[in-house]
Structures are given as C-alpha cells and as structure tokens.
PDB file of C-alpha atoms and ligand atoms in Angstrom:
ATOM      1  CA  UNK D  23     -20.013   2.050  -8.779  1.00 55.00           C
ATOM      2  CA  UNK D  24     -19.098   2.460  -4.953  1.00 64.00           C
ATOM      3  CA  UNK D  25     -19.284   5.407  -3.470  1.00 64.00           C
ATOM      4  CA  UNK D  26     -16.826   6.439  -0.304  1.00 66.00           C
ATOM      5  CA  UNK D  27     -18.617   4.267   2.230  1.00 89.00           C
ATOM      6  CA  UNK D  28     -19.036   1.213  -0.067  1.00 91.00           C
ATOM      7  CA  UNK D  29     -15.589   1.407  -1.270  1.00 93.00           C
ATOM      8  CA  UNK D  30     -14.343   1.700   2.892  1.00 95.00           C
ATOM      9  CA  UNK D  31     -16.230  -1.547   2.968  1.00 95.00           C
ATOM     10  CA  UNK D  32     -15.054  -3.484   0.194  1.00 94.00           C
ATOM     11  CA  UNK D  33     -11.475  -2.430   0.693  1.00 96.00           C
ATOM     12  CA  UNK D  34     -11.982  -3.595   4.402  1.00 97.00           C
ATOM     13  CA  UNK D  35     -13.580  -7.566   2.648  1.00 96.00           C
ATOM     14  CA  UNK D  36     -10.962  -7.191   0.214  1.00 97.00           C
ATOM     15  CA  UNK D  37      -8.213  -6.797   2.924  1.00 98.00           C
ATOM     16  CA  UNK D  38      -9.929  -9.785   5.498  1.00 97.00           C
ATOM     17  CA  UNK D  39      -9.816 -12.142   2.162  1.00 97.00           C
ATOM     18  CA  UNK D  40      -5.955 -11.721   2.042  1.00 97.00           C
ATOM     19  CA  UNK D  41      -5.499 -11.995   5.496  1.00 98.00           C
ATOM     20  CA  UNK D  42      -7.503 -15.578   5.516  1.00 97.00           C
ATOM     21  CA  UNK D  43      -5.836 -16.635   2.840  1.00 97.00           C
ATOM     22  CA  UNK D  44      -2.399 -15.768   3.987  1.00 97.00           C
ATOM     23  CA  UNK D  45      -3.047 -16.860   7.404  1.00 97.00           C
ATOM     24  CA  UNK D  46      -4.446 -20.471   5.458  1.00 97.00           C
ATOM     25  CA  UNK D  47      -1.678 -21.024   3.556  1.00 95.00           C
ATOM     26  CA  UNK D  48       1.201 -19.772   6.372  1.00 92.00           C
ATOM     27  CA  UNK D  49      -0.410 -19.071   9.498  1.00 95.00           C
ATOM     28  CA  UNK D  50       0.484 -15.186   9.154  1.00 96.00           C
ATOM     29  CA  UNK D  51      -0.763 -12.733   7.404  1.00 97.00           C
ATOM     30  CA  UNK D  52       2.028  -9.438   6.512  1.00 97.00           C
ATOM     31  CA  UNK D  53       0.318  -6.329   5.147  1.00 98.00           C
ATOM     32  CA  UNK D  54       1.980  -3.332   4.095  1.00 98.00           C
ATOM     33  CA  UNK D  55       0.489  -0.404   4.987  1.00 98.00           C
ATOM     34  CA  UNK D  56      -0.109   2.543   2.836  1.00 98.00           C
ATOM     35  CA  UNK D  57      -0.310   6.336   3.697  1.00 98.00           C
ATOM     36  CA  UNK D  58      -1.830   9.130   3.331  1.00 96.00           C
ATOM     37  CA  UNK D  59      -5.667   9.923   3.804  1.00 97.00           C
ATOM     38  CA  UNK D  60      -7.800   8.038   1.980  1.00 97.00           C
ATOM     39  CA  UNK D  61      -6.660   4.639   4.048  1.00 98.00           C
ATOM     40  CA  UNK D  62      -7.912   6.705   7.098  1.00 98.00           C
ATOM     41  CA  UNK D  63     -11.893   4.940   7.198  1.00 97.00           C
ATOM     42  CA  UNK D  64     -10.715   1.589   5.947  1.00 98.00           C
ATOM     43  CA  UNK D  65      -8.545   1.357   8.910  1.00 98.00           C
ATOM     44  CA  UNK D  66     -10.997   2.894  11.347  1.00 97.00           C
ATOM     45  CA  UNK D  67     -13.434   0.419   9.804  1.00 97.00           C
ATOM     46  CA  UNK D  68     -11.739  -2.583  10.883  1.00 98.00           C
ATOM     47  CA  UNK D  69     -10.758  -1.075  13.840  1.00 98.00           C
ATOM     48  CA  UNK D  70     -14.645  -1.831  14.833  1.00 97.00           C
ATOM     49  CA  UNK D  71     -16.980  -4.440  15.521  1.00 96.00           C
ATOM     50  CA  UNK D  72     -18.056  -7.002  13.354  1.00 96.00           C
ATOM     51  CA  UNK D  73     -14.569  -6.559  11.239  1.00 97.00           C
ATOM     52  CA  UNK D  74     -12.639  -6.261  14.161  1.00 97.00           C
ATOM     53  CA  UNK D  75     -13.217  -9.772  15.434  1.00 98.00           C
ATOM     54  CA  UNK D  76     -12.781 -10.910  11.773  1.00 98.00           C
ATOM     55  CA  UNK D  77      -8.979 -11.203  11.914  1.00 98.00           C
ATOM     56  CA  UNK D  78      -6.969 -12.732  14.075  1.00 98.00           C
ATOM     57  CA  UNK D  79      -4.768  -9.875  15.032  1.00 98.00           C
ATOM     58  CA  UNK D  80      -2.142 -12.073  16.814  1.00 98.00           C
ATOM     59  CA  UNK D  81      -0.635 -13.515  13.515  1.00 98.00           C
ATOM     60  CA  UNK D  82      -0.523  -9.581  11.912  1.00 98.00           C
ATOM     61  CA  UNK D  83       2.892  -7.796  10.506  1.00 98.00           C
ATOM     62  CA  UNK D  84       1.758  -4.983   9.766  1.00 98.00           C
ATOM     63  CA  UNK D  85       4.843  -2.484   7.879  1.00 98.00           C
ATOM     64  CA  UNK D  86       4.489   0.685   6.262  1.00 98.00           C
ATOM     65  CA  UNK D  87       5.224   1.118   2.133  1.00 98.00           C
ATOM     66  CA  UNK D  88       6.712   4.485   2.477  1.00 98.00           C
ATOM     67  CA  UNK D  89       6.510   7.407   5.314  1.00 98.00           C
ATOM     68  CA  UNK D  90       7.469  10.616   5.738  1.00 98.00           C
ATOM     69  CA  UNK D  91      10.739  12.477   7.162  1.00 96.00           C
ATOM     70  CA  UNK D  92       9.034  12.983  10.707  1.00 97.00           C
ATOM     71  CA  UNK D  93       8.947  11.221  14.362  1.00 97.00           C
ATOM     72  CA  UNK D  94       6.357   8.789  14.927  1.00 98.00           C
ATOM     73  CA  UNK D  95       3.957  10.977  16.678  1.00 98.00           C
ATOM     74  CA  UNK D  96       4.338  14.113  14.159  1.00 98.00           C
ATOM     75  CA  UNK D  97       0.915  14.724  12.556  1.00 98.00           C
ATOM     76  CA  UNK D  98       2.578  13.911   8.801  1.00 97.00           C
ATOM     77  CA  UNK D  99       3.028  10.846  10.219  1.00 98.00           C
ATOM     78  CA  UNK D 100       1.824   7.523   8.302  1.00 98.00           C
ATOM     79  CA  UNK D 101       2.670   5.486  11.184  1.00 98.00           C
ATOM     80  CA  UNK D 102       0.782   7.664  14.013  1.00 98.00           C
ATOM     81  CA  UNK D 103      -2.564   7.736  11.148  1.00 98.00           C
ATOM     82  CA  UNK D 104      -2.523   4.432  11.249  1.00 98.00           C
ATOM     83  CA  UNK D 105      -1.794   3.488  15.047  1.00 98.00           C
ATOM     84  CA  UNK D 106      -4.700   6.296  16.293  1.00 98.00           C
ATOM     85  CA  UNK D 107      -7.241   4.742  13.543  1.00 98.00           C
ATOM     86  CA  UNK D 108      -6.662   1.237  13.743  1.00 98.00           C
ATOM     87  CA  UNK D 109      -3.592  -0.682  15.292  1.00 98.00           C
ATOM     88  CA  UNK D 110      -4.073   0.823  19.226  1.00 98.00           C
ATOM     89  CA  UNK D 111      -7.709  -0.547  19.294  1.00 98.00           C
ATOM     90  CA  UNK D 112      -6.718  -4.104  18.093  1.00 98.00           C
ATOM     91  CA  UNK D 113      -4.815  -6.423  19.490  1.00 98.00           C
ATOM     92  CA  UNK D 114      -1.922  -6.937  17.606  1.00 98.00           C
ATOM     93  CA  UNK D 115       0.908  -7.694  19.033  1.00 98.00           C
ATOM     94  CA  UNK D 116       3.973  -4.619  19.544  1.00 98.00           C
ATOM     95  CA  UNK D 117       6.775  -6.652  17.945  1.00 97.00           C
ATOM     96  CA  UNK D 118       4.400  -7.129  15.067  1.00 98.00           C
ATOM     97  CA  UNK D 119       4.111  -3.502  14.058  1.00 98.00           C
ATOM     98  CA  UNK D 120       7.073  -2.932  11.586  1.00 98.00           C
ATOM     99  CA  UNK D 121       7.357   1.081  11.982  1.00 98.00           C
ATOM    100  CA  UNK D 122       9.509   2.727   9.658  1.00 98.00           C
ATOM    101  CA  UNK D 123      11.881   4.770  12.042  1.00 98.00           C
ATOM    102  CA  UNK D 124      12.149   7.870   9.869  1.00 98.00           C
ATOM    103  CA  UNK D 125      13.576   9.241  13.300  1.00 97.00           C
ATOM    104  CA  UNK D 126      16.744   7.205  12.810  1.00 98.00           C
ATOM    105  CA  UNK D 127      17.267   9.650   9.138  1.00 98.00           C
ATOM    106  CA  UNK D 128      15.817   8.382   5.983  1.00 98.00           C
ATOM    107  CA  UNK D 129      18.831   6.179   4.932  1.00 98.00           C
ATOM    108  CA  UNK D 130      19.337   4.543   8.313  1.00 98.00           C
ATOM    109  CA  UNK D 131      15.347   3.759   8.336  1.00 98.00           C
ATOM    110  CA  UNK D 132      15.724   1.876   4.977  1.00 98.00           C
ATOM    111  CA  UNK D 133      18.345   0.057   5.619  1.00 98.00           C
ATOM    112  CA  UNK D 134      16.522  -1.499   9.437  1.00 98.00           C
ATOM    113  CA  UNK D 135      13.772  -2.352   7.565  1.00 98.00           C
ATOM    114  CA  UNK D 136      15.538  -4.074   4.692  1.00 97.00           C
ATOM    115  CA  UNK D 137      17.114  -6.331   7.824  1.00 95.00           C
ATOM    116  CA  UNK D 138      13.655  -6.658   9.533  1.00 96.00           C
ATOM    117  CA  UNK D 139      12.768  -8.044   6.318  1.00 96.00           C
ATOM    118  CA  UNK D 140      15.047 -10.073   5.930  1.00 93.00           C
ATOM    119  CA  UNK D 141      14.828 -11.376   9.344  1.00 91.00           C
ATOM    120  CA  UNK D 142      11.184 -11.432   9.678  1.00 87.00           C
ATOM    121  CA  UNK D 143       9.202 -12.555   5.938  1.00 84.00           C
ATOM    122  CA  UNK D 144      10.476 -16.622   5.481  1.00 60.00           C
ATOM    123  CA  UNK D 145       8.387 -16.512   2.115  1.00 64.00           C
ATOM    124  CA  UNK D 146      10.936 -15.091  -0.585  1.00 71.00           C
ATOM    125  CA  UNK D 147      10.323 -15.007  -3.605  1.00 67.00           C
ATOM    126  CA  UNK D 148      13.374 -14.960  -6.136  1.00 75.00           C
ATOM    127  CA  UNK D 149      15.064 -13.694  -3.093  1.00 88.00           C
ATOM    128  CA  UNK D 150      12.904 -11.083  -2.464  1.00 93.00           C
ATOM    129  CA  UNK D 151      10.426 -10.611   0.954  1.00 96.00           C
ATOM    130  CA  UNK D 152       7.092 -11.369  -0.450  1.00 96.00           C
ATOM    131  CA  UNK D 153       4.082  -9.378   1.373  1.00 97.00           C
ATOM    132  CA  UNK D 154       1.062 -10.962   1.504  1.00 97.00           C
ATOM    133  CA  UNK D 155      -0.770  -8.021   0.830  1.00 98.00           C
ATOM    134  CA  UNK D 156       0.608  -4.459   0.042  1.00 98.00           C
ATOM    135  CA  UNK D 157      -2.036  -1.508   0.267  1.00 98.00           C
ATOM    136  CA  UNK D 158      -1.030   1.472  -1.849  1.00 98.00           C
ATOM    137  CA  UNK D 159      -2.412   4.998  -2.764  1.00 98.00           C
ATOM    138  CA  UNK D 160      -2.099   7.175  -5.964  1.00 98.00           C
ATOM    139  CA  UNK D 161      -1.436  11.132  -5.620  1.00 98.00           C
ATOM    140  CA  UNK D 162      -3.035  12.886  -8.279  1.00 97.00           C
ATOM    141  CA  UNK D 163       0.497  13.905  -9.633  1.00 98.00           C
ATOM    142  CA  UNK D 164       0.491   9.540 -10.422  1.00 98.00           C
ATOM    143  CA  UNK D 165       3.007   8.735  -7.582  1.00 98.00           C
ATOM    144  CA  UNK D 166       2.103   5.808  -5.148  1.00 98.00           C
ATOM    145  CA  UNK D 167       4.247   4.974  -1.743  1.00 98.00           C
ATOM    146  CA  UNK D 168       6.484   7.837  -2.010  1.00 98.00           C
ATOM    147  CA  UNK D 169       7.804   6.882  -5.415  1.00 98.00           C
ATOM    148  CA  UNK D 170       7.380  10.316  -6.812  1.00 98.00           C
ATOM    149  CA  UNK D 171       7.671  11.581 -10.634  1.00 98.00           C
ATOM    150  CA  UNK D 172      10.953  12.004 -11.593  1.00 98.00           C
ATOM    151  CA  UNK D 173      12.693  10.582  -8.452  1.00 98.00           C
ATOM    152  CA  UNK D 174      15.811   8.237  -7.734  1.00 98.00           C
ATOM    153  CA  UNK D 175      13.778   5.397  -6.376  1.00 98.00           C
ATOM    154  CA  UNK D 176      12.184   5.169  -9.763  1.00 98.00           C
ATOM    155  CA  UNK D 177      15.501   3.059 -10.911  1.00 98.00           C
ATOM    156  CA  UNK D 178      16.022   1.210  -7.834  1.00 98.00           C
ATOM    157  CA  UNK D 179      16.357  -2.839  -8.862  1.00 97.00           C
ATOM    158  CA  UNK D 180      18.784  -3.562  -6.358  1.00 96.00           C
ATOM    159  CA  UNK D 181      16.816  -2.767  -2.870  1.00 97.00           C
ATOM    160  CA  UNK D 182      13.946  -3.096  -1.143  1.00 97.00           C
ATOM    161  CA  UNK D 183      13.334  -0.202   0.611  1.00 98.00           C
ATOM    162  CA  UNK D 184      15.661   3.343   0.186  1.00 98.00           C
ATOM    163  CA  UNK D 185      15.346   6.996   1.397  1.00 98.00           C
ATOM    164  CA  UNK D 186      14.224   8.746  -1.321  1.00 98.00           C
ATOM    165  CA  UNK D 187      14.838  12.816  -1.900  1.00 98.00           C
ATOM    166  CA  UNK D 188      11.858  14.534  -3.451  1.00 98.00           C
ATOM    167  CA  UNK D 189      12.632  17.965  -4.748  1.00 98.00           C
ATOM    168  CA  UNK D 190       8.849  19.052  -5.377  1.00 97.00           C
ATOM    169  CA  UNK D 191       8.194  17.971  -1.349  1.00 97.00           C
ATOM    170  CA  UNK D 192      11.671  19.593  -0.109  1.00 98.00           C
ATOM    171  CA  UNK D 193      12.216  16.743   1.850  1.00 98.00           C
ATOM    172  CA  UNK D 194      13.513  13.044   1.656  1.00 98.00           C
ATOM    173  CA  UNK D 195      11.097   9.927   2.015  1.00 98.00           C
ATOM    174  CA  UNK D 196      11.650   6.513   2.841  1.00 98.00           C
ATOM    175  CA  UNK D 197       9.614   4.035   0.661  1.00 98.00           C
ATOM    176  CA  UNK D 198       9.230   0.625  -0.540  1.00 98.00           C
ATOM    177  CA  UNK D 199      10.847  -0.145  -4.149  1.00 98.00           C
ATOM    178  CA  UNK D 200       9.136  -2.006  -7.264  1.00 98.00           C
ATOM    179  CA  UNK D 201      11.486  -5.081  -6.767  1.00 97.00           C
ATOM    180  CA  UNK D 202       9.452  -5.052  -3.355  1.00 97.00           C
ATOM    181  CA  UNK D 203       6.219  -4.120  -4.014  1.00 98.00           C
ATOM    182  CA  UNK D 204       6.379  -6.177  -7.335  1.00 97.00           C
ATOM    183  CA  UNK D 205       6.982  -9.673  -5.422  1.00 95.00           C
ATOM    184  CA  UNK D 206       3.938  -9.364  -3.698  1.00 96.00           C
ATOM    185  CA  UNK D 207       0.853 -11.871  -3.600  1.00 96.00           C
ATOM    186  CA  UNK D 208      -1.744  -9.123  -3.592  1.00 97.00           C
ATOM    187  CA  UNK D 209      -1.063  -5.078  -4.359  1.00 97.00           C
ATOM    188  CA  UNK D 210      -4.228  -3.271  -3.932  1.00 97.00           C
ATOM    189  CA  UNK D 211      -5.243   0.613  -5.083  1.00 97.00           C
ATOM    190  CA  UNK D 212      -6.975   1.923  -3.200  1.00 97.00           C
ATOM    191  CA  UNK D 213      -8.115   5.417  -4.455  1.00 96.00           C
ATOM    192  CA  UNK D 214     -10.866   7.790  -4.041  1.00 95.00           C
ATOM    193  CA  UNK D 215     -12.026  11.077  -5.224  1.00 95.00           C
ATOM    194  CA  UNK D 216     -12.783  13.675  -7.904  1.00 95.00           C
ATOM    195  CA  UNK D 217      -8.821  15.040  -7.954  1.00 97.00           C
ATOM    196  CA  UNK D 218      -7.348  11.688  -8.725  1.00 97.00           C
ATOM    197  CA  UNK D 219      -9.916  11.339 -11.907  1.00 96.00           C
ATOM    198  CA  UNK D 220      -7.499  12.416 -14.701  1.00 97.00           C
ATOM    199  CA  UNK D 221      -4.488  10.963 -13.502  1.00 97.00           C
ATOM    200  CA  UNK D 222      -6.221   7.479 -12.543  1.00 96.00           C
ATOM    201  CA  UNK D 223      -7.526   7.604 -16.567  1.00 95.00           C
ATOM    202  CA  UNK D 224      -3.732   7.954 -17.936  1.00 96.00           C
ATOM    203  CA  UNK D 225      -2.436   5.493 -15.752  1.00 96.00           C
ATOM    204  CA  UNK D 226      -4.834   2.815 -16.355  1.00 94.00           C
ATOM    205  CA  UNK D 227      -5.388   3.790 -20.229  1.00 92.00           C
ATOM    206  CA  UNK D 228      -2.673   5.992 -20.981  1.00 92.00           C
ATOM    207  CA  UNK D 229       0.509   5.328 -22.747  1.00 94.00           C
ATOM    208  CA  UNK D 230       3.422   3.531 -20.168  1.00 94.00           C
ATOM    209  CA  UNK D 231       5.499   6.509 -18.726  1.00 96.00           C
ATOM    210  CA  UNK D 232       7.280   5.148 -15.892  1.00 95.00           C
ATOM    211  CA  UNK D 233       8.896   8.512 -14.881  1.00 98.00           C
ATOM    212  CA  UNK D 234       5.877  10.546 -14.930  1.00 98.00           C
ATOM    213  CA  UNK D 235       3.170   8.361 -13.941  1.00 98.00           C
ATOM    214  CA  UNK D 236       5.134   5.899 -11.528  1.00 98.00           C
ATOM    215  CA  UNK D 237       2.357   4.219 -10.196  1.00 98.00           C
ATOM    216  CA  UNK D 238       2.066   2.518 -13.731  1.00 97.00           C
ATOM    217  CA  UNK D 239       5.336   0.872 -12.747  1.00 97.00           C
ATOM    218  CA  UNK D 240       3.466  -0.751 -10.312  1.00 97.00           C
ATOM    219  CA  UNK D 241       2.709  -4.566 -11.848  1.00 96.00           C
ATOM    220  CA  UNK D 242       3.407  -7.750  -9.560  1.00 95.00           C
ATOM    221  CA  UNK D 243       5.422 -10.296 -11.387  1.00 94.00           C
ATOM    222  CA  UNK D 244       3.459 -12.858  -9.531  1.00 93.00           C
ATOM    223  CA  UNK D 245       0.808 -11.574  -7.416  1.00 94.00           C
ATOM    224  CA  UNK D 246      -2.823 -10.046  -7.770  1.00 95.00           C
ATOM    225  CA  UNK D 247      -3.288  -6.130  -8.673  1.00 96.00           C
ATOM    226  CA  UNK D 248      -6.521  -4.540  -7.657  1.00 95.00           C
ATOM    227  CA  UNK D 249      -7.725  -1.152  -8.376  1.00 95.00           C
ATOM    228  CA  UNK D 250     -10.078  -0.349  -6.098  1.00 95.00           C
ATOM    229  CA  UNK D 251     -11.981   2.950  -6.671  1.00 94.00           C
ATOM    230  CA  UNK D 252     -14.856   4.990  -5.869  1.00 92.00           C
ATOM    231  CA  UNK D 253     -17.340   6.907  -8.564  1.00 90.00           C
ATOM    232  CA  UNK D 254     -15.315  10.193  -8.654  1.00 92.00           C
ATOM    233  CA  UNK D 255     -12.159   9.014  -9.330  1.00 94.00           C
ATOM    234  CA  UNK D 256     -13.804   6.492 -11.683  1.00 92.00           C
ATOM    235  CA  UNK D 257     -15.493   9.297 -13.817  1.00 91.00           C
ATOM    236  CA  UNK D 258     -13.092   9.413 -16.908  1.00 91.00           C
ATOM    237  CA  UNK D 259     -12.311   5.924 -16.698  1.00 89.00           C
ATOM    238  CA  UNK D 260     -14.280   4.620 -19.543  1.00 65.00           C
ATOM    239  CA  UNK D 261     -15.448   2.045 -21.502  1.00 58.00           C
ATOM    240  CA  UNK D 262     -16.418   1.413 -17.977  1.00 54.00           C
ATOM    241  CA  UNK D 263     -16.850  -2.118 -17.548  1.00 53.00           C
ATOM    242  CA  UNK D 264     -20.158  -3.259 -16.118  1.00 51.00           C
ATOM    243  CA  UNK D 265     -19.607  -5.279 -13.073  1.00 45.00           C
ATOM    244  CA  UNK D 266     -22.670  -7.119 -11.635  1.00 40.00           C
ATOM    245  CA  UNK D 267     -21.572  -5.734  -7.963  1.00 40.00           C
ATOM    246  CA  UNK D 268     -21.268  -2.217  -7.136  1.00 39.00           C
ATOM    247  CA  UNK D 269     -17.488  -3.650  -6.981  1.00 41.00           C
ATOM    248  CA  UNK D 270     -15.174  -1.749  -9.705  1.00 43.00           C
ATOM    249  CA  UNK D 271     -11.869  -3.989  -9.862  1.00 45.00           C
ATOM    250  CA  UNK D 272     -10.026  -2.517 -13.089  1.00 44.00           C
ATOM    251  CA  UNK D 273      -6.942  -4.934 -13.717  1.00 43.00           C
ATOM    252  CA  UNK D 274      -4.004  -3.444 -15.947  1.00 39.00           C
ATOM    253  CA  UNK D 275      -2.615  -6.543 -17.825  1.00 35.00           C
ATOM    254  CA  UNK D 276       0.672  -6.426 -16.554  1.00 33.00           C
ATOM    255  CA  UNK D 277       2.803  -5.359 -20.016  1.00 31.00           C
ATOM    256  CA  UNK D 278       6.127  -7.914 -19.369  1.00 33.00           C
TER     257      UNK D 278
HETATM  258  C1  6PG H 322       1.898   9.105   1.550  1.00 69.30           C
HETATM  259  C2  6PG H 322       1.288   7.927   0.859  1.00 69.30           C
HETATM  260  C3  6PG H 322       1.036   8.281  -0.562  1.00 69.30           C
HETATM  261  C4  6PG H 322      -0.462   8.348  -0.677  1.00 69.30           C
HETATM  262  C5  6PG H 322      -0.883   9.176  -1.848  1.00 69.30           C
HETATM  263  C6  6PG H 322      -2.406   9.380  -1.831  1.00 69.30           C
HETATM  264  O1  6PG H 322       2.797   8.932   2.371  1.00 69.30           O
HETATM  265  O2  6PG H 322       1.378  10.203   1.292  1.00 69.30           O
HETATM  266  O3  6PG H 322       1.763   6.746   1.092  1.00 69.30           O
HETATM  267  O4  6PG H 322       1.559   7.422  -1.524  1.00 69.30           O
HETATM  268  O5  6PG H 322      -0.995   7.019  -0.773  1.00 69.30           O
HETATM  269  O6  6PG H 322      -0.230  10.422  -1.729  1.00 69.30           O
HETATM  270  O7  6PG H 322      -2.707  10.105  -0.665  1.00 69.30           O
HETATM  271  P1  6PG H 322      -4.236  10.433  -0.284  1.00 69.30           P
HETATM  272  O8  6PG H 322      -4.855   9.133   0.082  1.00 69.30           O
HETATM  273  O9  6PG H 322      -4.122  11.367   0.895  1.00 69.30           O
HETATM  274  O10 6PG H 322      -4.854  11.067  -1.492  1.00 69.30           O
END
C-alpha cells in the first residue's frame, strides 16, 4: 500500500501514461486539473527532473475541474496552486493553460469555458468535450470538483461547466459537471490521508447516494476510473485486494 511519497509517484506515472497515450493517438494531450491540496506534490513532482522532460509540454491543455470564487493570484486559488507548483517551471505554452476566470463572476466563468471547450477539444464524444485525462479529489464530506452534497450542480445534464452556490462554503463555485467529467477517457482519484478514510469506505462500498456522497456520481460512460490512494485513507477499505505492486487501483464497476 503506498504511502504519500509513493502515491506522488505513481499518480505522477499514472498521469505521463495518459499523456503518451493521448498525445499517440491525437498529438495532444488535455488534462483537467483538480484542486485543492493533496495535488500539490504530484504537480511539484513533475515540475522536476527526470518527469519534467517526460512530457512534451508543448502539446499540453491543461483546464481546471472546478475553482474557487477568487482572482487568480488569491491564495484559495486552484489556478495560482497549480501555476507556482508546476505550470511556471514547464514549458507549456500560455494559450494552453485554460484558467477558469472566477474573476469574470462564477456564471460568466462557466459559460467562457463551456466556449473554450467547445472551441478548443475536436474529440467529442456524444457531443460532449472529451478530456483525455481529468484529475479529481474527494473532501471528506464525499464531494469531488466542487460538486458539493446537496448542491444544484448535482442535477446538471444539460452543461458542462456551471457556477455552483454552496451554502455550507458561503460562497459560489464554478465546476465541471458529470455530463463532463463522465465523457472522459481517464478520471483519476487521487486521495490521501487519515480524514478521507470513512468517507472513501462509503463511497466505494457504501450504498449509491448521489446527493450525499457525490463523488459516487462520478462513473465515465466510456473512459477509465482510477482510485488512487495512499494507506490512511485506504484503512477501512477492506476486503483489501492484494495487488502485487505497492499500487492500490480500486475500480467501482460503474452501476448503468
Ligand atoms: C477544491 C478541489 C476539491 C478537492 C477536495 C479535496 O477546489 O477544493 O477541487 O474538490 O479536490 O476538496 O481537497 P484536498 O486535496 O485539499 O483534501
């Protein structure tokens, strides 16, 4: 079972294996972001030598899955965590970085990057942008991007991205929708730590409850879905399956 520093690694082969095989099959390679902290090392990690030269950066998208209701270089910000660990020490190119522009208002930021999807992704699938990889977190209250418990977003079939107002938060995010994250050729979990333990045992295990555990609502309809998780947040997920690697890749059967 991995611990923080083998997970950072195999999240960071995990995420070079997408990108080659993207970048094989179309010659780009379009990776949505996640939030949050626990992406923090990954990114830093192929922000450095070997794995830096490992991709070429110059046929990146990189977009975000959700951020938060502040400016680019506000501290909350998922798009400043991941341009200080990882996208201002590579060279990817400026138009490639797909910033949500929660600075526009969380509506107005949805609605750009729905037409900077539109514009940008030429692999749809069923009419919907199809991201070669999508990198997503779980809280331990079971949300993931910022589809939270309980929220309007939860409904959403008719969008890709939408601002979404979170009472528990006091604020409104912008995130990514299932229709969008659910088209996807790869989703990957990637989640670490004692405090997600319970909730990462009813999601996988536990009965479906959309509403209170969305990141159960989380299946691509023709894509790969990877949990990726370290020993602690691993502990009450059990029969534990005994991989040969120190890899633990849990798939959820997606339930139709
Ligand atoms: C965000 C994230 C969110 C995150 C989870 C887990 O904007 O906060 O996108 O979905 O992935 O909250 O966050 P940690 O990695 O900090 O536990």
């Amino acid at each position: 079972m991995p611990t923080g520093d083998a997970l950072t690694r195999l999240a960071a082969e995990a995420v070079i294996f997408w990108a080659d095989k993207a970048m094989a099959r179309r010659g780009v390679f379009h990776w949505a972001l996640s939030g949050g902290g626990t992406p923090r090392a990954l990114y830093a990690l192929l922000a450095t030598m070997p794995h830096a030269a490992r991709v070429d950066w110059s046929r990146v998208h990189v977009w975000w899955s959700d951020e938060r209701a502040v400016p680019p270089d506000h501290p909350d910000s998922n798009f400043r965590m991941a341009w200080e660990t990882l996208l201002r020490h590579v060279p990817i190119p400026p138009a490639h970085v797909h910033r949500l522009q929660a600075d526009l208002g969380a509506a107005e930021a949805a609605r750009v990057c729905e037409q900077e999807l539109n514009h940008v992704i030429l692999q749809q699938a069923a009419g919907i942008p199809r991201f070669d990889l999508v990198l997503l977190g779980m809280g331990d209250d079971g949300h993931t991007a910022s589809l939270f418990p309980y929220t309007s977003a939860l409904q959403v079939r008719d969008r890709w991205v939408v601002d979404n107002p979170v009472p528990k938060l006091s604020t409104t995010r912008i995130t990514f929708t299932y229709p969008l994250i659910n088209a996807a050729e790869a989703v990957i979990f990637l989640v670490a730590g004692q405090s997600k333990a319970a909730t990462l045992r009813e999601v996988l295990l536990g009965s479906l409850d959309l509403q209170r555990l969305p990141a159960q609502g989380v299946m691509p309809l023709n894509g790969k879905l990877q949990w990726m998780v370290d020993q602690a947040a691993a502990a009450n997920v059990v029969p534990r399956p005994t991989y040969p690697s120190e890899e633990f890749i849990y798939r959820r059967v997606a339930l139709g």
